[in-house]
CSV table of C-alpha atoms in Angstrom, one decimal:
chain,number,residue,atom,x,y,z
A,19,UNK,CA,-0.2,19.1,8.4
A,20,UNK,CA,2.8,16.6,8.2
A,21,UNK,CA,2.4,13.2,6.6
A,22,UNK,CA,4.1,9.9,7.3
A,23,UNK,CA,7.4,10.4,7.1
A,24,UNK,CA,10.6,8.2,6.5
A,25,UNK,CA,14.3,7.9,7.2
A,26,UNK,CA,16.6,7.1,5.3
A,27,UNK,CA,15.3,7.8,1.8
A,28,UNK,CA,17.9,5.5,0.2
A,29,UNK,CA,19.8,2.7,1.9
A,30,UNK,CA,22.7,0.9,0.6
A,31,UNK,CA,24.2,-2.4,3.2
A,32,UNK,CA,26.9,-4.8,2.4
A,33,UNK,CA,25.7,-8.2,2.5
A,34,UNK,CA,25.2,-9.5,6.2
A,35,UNK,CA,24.8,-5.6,7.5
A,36,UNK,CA,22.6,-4.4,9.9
A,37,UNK,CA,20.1,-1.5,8.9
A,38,UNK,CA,17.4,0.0,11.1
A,39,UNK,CA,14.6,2.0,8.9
A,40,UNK,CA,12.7,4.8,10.8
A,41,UNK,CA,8.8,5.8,10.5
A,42,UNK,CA,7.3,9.0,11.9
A,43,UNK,CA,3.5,8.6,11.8
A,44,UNK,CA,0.9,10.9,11.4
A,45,UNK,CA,0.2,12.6,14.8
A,46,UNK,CA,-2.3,10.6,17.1
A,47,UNK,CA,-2.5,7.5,14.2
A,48,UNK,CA,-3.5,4.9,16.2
A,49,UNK,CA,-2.7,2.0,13.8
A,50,UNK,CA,1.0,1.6,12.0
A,51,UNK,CA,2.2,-0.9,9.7
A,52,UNK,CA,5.3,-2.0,7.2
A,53,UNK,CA,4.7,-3.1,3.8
A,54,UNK,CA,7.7,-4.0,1.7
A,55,UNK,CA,7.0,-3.1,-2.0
A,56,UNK,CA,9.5,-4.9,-4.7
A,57,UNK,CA,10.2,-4.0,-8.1
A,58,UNK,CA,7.2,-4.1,-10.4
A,59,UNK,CA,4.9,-5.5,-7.1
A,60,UNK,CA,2.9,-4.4,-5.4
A,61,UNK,CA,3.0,-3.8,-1.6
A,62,UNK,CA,3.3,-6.8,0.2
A,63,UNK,CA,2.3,-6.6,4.1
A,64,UNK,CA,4.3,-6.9,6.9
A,65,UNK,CA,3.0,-6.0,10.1
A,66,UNK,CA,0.9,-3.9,12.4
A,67,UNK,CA,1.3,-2.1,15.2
A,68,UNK,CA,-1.8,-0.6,17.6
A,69,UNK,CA,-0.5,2.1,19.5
A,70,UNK,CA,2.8,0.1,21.3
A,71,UNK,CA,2.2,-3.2,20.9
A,72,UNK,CA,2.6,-5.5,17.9
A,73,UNK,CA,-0.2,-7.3,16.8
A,74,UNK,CA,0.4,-9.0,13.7
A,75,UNK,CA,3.8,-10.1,12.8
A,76,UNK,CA,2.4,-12.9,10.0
A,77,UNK,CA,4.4,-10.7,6.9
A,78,UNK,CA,8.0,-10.8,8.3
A,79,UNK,CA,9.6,-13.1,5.8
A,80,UNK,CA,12.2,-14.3,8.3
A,81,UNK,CA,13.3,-13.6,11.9
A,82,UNK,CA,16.1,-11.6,10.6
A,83,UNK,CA,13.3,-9.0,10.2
A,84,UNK,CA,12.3,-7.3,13.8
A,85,UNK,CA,9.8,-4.2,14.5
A,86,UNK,CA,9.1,-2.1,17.3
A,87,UNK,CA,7.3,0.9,18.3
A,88,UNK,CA,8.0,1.2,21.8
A,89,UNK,CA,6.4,4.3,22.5
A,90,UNK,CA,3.0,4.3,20.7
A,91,UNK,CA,4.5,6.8,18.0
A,92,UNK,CA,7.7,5.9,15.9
A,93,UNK,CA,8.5,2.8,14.6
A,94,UNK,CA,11.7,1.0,13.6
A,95,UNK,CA,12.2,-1.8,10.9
A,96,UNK,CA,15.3,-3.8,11.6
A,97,UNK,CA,16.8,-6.0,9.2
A,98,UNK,CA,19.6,-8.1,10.4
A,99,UNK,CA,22.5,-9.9,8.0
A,100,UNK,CA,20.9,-8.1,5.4
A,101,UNK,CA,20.4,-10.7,2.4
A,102,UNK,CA,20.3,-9.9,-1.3
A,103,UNK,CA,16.4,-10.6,-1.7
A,104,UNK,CA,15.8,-7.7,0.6
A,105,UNK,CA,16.4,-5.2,-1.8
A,106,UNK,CA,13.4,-3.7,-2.2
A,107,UNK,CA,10.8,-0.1,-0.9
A,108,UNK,CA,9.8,-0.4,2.6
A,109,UNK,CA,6.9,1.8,3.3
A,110,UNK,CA,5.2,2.5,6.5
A,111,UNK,CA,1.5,3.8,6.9
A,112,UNK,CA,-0.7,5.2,9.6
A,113,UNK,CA,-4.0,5.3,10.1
A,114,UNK,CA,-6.9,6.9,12.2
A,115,UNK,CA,-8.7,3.4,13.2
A,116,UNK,CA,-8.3,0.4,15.3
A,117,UNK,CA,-8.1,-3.2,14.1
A,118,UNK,CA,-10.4,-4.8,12.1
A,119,UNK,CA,-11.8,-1.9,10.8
A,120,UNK,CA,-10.7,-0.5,7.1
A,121,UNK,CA,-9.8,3.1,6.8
A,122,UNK,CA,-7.5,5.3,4.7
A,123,UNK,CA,-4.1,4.3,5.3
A,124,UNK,CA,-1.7,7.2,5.1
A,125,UNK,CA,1.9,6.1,3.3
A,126,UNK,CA,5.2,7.3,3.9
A,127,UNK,CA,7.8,8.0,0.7
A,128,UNK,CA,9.6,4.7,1.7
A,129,UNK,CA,12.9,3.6,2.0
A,130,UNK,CA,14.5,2.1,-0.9
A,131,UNK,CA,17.3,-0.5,0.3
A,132,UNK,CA,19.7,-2.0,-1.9
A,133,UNK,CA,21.7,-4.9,-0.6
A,134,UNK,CA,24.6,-5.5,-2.6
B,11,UNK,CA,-6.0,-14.7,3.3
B,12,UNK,CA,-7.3,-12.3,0.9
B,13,UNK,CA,-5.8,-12.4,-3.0
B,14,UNK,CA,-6.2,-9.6,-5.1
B,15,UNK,CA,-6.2,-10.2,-9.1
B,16,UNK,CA,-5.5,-6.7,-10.8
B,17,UNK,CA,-5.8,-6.1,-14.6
B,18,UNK,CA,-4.2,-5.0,-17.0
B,19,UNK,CA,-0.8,-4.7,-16.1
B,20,UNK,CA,-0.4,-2.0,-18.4
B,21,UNK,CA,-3.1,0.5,-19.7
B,22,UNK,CA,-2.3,3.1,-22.5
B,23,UNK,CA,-5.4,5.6,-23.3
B,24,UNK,CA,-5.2,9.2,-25.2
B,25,UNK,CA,-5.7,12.1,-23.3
B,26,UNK,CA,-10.2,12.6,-23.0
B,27,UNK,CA,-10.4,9.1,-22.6
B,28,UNK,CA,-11.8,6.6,-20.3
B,29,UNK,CA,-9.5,4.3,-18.5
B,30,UNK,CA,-11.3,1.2,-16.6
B,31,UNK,CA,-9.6,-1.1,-13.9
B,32,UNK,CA,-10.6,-4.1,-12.5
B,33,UNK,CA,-9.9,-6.1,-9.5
B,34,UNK,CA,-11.0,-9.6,-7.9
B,35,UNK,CA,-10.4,-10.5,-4.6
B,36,UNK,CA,-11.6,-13.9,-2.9
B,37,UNK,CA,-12.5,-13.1,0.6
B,38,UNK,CA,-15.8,-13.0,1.0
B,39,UNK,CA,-15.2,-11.4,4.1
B,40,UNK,CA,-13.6,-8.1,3.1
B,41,UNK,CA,-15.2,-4.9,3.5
B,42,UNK,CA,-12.9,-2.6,2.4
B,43,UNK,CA,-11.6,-1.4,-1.4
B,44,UNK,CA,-9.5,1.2,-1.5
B,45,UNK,CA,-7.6,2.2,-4.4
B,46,UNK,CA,-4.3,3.8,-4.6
B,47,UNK,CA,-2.1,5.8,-6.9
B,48,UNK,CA,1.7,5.9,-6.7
B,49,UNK,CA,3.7,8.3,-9.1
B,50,UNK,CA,7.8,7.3,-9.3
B,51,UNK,CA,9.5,7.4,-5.7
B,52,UNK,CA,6.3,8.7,-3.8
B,53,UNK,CA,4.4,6.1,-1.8
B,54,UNK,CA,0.8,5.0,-2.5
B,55,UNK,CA,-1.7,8.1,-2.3
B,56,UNK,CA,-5.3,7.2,-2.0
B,57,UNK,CA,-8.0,8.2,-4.3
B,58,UNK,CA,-10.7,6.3,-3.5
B,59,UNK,CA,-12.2,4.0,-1.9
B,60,UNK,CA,-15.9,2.0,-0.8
B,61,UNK,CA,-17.1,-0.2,1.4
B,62,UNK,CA,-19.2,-3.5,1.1
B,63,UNK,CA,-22.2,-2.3,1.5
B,64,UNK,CA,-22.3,0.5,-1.2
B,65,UNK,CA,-22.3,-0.2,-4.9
B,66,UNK,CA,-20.7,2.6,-6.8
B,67,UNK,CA,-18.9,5.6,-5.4
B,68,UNK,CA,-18.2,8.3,-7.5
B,69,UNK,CA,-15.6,12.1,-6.9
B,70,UNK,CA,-15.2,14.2,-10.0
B,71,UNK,CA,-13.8,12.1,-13.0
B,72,UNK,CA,-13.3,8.7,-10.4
B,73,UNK,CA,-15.6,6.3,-10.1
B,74,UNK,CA,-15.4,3.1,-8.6
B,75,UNK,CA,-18.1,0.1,-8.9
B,76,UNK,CA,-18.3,-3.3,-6.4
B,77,UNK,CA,-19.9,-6.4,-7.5
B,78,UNK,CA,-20.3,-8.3,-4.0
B,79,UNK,CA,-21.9,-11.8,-5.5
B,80,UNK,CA,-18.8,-11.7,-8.1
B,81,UNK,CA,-16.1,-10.4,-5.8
B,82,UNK,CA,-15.2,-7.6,-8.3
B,83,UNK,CA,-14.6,-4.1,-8.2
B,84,UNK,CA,-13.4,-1.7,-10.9
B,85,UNK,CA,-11.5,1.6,-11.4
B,86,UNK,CA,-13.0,4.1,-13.7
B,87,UNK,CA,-11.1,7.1,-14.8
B,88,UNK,CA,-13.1,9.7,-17.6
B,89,UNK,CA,-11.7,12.3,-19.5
B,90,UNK,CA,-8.0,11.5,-18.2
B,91,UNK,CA,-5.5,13.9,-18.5
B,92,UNK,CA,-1.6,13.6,-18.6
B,93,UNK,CA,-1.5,13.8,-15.2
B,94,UNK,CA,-3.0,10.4,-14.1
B,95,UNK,CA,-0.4,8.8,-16.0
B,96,UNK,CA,0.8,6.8,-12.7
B,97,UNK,CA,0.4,3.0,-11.1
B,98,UNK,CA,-2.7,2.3,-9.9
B,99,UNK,CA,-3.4,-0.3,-7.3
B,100,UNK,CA,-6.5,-1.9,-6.1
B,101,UNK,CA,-6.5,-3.3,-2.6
B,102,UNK,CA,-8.9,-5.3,-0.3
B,103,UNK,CA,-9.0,-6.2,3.8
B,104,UNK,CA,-9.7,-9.6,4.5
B,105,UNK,CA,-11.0,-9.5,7.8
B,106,UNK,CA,-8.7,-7.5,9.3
B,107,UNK,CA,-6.9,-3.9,8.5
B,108,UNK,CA,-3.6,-5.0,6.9
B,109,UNK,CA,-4.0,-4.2,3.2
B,110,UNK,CA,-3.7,-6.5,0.3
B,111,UNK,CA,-2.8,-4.9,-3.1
B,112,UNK,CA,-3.2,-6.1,-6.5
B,113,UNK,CA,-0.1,-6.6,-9.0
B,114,UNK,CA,-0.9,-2.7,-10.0
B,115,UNK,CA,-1.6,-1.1,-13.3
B,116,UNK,CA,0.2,1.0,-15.3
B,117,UNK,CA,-1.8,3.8,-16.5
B,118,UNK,CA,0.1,5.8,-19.5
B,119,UNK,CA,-2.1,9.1,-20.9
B,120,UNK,CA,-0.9,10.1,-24.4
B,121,UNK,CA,-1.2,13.7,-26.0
């Protein structure tokens, strides 16, 4: 079947852009979340979605960063006046269980931004 | 939170050789170790994993160990072929879902 999947695949934004990064979970995947992954690092958590509603924001380095999965299924990444340091992979995974319980997450192919 | 400690950064073994990884983490709370491979501009793919309350786990030429009372857990590869030339990372729950992954290892097989 289909795994996580990602749109764009490659970003580029002007300095102070807008972008909006799209996640298409596995079917019925309860649990979604946003990592963002820098050069050389490993994935660094953002947040987590169960089904529609947001239940850990603690990752988003700045309120410039907003989320939402309005519907239970595909998520959105927003990054407002986009900033040099957030050049970096954004991945999104899905997973089977609720929170609080660890499972196999399920990762997308990511979206590499560059800000220039 | 949880912290992850990965090593070595970089790992470079000849092909029908052993590779061995090994993580700390400090919550004593987690429960959860997966590890993860990502090859160049694919996300991370998991190949393994175990929970707290098993000690080794083991799927063809993978194998990983967890030491509870020292909060380690390790990554062993045998007879590795070019193919598992990748990043490996090592990752750990806290007390919640969100996953926290080591610094990742480069894993290089040589001919």
């Amino acid at each position: 079947g289909a795994g996580v999947s990602q749109s764009p695949r490659y970003k580029v934004a002007k300095r102070g852009q807008d972008v909006a990064l799209r996640c298409d979970p596995i079917s019925g995947h309860v649990s979604l979340f946003w990592y963002q992954q820098a050069l050389g690092q490993g994935p660094e958590f953002l947040t987590y979605f169960q089904n529609e509603a947001q239940l850990d924001k603690s990752g988003l380095p700045s309120d410039r960063f907003f989320a939402e999965r309005p519907e239970g299924s595909v998520s959105t990444l927003k990054i407002q006046r986009t900033q040099q340091e957030d050049s970096a992979v954004y991945l999104c995974a899905s997973s089977f269980v609720t929170w609080g319980f660890g499972d196999e997450q399920f990762f997308g192919p990511g979206t590499r931004l560059t800000v220039l | 939170g949880e912290n992850v400690e990965q090593h070595p950064s970089t790992l470079s073994v000849q092909e029908g050789d052993s590779a061995v990884i090994k993580c700390t983490y400090s919550d004593s709370a987690s429960n959860y170790f997966p590890w993860y491979k990502q090859e160049l501009g694919k996300g991370p793919q998991l190949i393994i994993d175990i929970r707290s309350n098993v000690g080794e786990k083991k799927d063809q030429r993978i194998a990983v160990t967890l030491n509870k009372t020292a909060k380690h857990f390790s990554l062993h590869i045998t007879e590795t072929q070019p193919e598992d030339s990748a990043v490996y990372f090592c990752a750990g729950t806290g007390t919640a879902s969100k996953l926290t992954f080591g610094t990742g290892t480069r894993l290089q097989v040589t001919l």
